[in-house]
Short mmCIF file of N, CA and C in Angstrom, two decimals:
data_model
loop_
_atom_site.label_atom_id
_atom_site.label_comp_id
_atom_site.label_asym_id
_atom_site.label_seq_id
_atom_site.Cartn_x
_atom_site.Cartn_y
_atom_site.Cartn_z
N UNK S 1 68.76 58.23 255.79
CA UNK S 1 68.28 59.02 256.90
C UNK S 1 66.84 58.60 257.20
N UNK S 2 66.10 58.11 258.34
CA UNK S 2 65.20 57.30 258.89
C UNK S 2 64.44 58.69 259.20
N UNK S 3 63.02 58.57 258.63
CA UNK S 3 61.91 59.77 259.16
C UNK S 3 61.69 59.34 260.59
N UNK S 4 61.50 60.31 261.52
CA UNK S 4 60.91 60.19 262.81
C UNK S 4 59.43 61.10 262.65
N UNK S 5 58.30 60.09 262.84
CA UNK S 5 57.00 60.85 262.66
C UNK S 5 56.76 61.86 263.48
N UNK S 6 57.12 61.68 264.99
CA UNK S 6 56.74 62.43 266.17
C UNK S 6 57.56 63.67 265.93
N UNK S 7 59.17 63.84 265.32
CA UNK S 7 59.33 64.96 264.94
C UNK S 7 59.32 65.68 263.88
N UNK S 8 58.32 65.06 262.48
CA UNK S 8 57.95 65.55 261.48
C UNK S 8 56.55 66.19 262.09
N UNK S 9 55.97 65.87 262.95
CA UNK S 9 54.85 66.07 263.38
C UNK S 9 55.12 67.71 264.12
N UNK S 10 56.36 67.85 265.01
CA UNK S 10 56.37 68.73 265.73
C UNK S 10 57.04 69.96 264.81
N UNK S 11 57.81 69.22 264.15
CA UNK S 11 57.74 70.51 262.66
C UNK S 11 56.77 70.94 261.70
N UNK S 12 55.90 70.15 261.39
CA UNK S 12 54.44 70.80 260.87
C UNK S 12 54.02 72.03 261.67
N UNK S 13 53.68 71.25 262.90
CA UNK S 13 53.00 72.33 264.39
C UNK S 13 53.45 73.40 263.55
N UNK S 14 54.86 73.08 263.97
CA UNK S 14 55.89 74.53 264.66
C UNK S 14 55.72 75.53 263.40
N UNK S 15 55.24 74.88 262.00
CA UNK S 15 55.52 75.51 260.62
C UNK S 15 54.26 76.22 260.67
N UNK S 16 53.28 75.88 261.17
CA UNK S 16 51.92 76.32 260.78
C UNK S 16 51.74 77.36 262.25
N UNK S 17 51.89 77.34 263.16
CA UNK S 17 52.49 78.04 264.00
C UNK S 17 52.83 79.58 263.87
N UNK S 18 54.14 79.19 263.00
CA UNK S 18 55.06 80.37 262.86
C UNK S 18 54.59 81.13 261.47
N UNK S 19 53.79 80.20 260.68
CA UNK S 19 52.83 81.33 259.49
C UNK S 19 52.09 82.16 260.38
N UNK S 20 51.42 81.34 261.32
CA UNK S 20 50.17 82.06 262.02
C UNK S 20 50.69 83.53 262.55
N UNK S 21 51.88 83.09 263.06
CA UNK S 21 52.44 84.46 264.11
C UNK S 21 52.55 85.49 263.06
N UNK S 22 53.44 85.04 262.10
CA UNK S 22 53.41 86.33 260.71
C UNK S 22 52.10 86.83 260.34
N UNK S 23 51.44 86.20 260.17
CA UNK S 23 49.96 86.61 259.05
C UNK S 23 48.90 86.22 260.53
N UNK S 24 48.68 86.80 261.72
CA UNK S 24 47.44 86.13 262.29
C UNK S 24 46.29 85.99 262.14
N UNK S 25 46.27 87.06 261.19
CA UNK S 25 44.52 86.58 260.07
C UNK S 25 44.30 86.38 259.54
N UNK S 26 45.44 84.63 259.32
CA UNK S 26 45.29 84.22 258.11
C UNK S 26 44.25 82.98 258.43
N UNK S 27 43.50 82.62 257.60
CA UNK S 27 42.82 81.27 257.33
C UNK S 27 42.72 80.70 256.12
N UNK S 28 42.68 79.52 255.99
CA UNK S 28 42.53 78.81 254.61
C UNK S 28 42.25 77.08 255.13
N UNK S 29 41.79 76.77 253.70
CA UNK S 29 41.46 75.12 253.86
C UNK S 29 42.87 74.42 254.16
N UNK S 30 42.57 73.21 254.57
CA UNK S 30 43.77 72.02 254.29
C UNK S 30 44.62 72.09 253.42
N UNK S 31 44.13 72.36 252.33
CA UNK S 31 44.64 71.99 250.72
C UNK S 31 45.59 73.63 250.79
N UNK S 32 45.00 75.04 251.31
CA UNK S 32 45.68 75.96 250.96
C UNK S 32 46.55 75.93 252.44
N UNK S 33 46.63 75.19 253.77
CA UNK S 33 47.93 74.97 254.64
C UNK S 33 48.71 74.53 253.52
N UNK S 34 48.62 73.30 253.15
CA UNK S 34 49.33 72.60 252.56
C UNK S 34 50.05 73.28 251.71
N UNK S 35 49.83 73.69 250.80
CA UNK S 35 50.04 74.74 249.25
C UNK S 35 50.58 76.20 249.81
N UNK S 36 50.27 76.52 250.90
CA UNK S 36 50.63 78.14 250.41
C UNK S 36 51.06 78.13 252.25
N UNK S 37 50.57 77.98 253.51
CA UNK S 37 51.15 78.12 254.45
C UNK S 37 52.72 77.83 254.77
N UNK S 38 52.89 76.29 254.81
CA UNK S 38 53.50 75.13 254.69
C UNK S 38 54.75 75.70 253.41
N UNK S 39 54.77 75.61 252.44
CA UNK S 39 55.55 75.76 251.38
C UNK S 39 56.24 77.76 251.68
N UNK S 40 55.37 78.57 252.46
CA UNK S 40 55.71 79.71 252.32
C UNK S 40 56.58 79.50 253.51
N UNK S 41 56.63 78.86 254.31
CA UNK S 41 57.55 78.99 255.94
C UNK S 41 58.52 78.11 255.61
N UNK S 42 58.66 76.97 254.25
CA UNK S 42 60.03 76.26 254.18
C UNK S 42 60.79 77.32 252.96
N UNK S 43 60.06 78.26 252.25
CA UNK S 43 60.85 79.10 251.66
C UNK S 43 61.42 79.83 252.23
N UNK S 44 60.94 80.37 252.89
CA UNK S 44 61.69 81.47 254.20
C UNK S 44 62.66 80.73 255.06
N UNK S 45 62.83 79.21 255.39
CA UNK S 45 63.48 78.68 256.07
C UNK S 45 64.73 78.06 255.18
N UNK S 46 64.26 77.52 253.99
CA UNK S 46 65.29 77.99 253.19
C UNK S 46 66.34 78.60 252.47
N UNK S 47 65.57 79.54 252.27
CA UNK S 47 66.24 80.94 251.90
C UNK S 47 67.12 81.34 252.82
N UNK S 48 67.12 81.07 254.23
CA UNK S 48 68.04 81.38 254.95
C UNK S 48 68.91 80.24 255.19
N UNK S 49 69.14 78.84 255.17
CA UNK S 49 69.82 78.20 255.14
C UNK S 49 70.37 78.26 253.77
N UNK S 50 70.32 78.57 252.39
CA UNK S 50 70.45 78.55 251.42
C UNK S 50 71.68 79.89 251.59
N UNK S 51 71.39 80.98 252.09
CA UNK S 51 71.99 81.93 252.00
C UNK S 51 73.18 81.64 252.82
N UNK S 52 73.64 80.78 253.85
CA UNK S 52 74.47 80.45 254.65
C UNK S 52 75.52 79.59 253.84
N UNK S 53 74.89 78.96 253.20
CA UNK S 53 75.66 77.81 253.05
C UNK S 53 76.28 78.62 251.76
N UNK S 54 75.52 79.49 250.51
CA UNK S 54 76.55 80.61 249.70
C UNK S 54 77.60 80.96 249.97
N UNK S 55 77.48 81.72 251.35
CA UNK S 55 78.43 82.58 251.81
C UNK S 55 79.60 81.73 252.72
N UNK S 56 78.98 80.87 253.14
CA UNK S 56 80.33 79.81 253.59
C UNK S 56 81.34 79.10 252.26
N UNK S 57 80.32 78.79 251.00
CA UNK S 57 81.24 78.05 250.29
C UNK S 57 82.37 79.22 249.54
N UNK S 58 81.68 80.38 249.23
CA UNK S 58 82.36 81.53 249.00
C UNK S 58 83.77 81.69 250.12
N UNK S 59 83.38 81.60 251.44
CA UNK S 59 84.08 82.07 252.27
C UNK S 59 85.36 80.37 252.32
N UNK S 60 84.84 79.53 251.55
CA UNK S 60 85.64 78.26 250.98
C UNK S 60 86.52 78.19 250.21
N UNK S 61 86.28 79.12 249.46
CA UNK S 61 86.77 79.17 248.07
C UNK S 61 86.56 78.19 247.38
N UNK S 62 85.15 77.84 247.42
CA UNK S 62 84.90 76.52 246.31
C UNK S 62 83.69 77.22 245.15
N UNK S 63 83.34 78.72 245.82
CA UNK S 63 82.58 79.52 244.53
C UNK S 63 82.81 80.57 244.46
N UNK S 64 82.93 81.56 243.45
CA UNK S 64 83.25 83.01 243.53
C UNK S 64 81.72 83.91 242.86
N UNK S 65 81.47 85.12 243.63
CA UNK S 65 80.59 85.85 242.75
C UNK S 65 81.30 86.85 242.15
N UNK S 66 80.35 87.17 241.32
CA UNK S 66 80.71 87.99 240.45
C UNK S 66 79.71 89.29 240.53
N UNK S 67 79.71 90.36 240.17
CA UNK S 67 78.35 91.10 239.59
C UNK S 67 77.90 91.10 238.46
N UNK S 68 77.19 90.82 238.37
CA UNK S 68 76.26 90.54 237.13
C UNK S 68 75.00 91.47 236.60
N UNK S 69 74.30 91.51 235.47
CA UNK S 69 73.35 92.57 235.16
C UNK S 69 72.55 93.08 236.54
N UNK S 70 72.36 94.22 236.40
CA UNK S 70 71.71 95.00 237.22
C UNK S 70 71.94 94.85 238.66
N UNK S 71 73.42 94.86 239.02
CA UNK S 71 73.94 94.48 240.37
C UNK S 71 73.52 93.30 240.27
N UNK S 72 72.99 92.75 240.08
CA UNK S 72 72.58 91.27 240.52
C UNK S 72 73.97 90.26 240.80
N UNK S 73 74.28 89.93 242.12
CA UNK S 73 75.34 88.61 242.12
C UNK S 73 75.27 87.26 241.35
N UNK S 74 76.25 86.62 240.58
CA UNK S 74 76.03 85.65 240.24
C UNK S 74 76.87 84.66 241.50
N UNK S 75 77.07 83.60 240.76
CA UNK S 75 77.94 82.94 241.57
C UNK S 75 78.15 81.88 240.85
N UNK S 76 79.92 81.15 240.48
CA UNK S 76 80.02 80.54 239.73
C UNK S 76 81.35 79.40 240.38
N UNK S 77 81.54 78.05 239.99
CA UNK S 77 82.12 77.54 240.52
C UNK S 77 83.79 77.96 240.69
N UNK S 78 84.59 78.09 241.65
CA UNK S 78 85.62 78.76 241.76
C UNK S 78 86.81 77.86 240.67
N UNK S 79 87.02 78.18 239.52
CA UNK S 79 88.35 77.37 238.64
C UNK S 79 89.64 77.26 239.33
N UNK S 80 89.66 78.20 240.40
CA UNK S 80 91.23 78.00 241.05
C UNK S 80 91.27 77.41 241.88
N UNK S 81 89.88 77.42 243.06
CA UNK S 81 89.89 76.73 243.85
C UNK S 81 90.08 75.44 244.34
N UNK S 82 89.72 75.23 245.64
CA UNK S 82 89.61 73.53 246.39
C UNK S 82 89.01 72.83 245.65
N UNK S 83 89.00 71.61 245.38
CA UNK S 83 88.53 70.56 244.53
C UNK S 83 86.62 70.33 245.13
N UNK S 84 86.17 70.98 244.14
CA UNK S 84 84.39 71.02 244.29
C UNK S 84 84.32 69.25 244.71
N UNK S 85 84.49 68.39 243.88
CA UNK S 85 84.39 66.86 243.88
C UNK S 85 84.91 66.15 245.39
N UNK S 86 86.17 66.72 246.05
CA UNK S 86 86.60 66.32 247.39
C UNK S 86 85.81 67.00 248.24
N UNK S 87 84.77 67.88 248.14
CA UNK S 87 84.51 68.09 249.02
C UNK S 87 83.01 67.85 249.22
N UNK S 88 82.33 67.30 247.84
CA UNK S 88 81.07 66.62 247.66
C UNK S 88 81.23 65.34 248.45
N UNK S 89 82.46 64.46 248.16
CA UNK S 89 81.97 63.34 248.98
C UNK S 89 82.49 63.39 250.27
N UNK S 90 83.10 64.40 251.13
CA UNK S 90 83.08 64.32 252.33
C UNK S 90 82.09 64.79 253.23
N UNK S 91 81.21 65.85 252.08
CA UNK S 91 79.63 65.98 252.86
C UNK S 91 78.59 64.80 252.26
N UNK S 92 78.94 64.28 251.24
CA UNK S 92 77.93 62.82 251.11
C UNK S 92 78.42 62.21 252.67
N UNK S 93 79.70 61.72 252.70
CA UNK S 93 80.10 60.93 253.54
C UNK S 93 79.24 61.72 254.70
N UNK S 94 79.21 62.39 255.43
CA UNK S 94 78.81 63.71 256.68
C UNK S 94 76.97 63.17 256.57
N UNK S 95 76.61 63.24 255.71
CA UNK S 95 75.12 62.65 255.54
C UNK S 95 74.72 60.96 255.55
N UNK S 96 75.42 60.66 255.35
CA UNK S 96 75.36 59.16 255.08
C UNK S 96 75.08 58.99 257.20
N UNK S 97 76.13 59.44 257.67
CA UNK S 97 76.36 58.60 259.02
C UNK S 97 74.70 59.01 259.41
#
């Protein structure tokens, strides 16, 4: 997968941006964009792509949760299910192009 600078560039913007809108009085050096702006808006952007892709593979049947201590969900690979391995390399394959 080939970096495009001009739109790594317009995702920085957009990242430092969208801290600003949350926190607008926020300020800090370079070093704390970098460290704590930057890293706090790909957790949050994560966390929600992270949470999608759970509930789809669940909704796959390639993981099942469980409840676990203190309500807490686990989530563990499904033993009955679709073959975890067939479906790794058809999203390798899906990334590759």
């Amino acid at each position: 997968m080939r970096s495009d600078p001009a739109r790594d560039q317009r995702e920085a913007c957009y990242q430092i941006l969208a801290y600003l809108a949350d926190n607008p009085s926020a300020g800090d050096t370079f070093e704390g964009i970098l460290e704590w702006w930057l890293l706090h808006q790909r957790i949050k952007f994560e966390a929600r792509v992270v949470s999608e892709a759970v509930a789809k593979l669940v909704a796959d049947g390639l993981i099942v949760e469980q409840k676990g201590p203190g309500s807490r969900t686990i989530y563990r690979a499904n033993q009955n299910g679709a073959s975890i391995q067939n479906t790794l390399n058809q999203l390798r394959a899906s990334l590759d192009d």
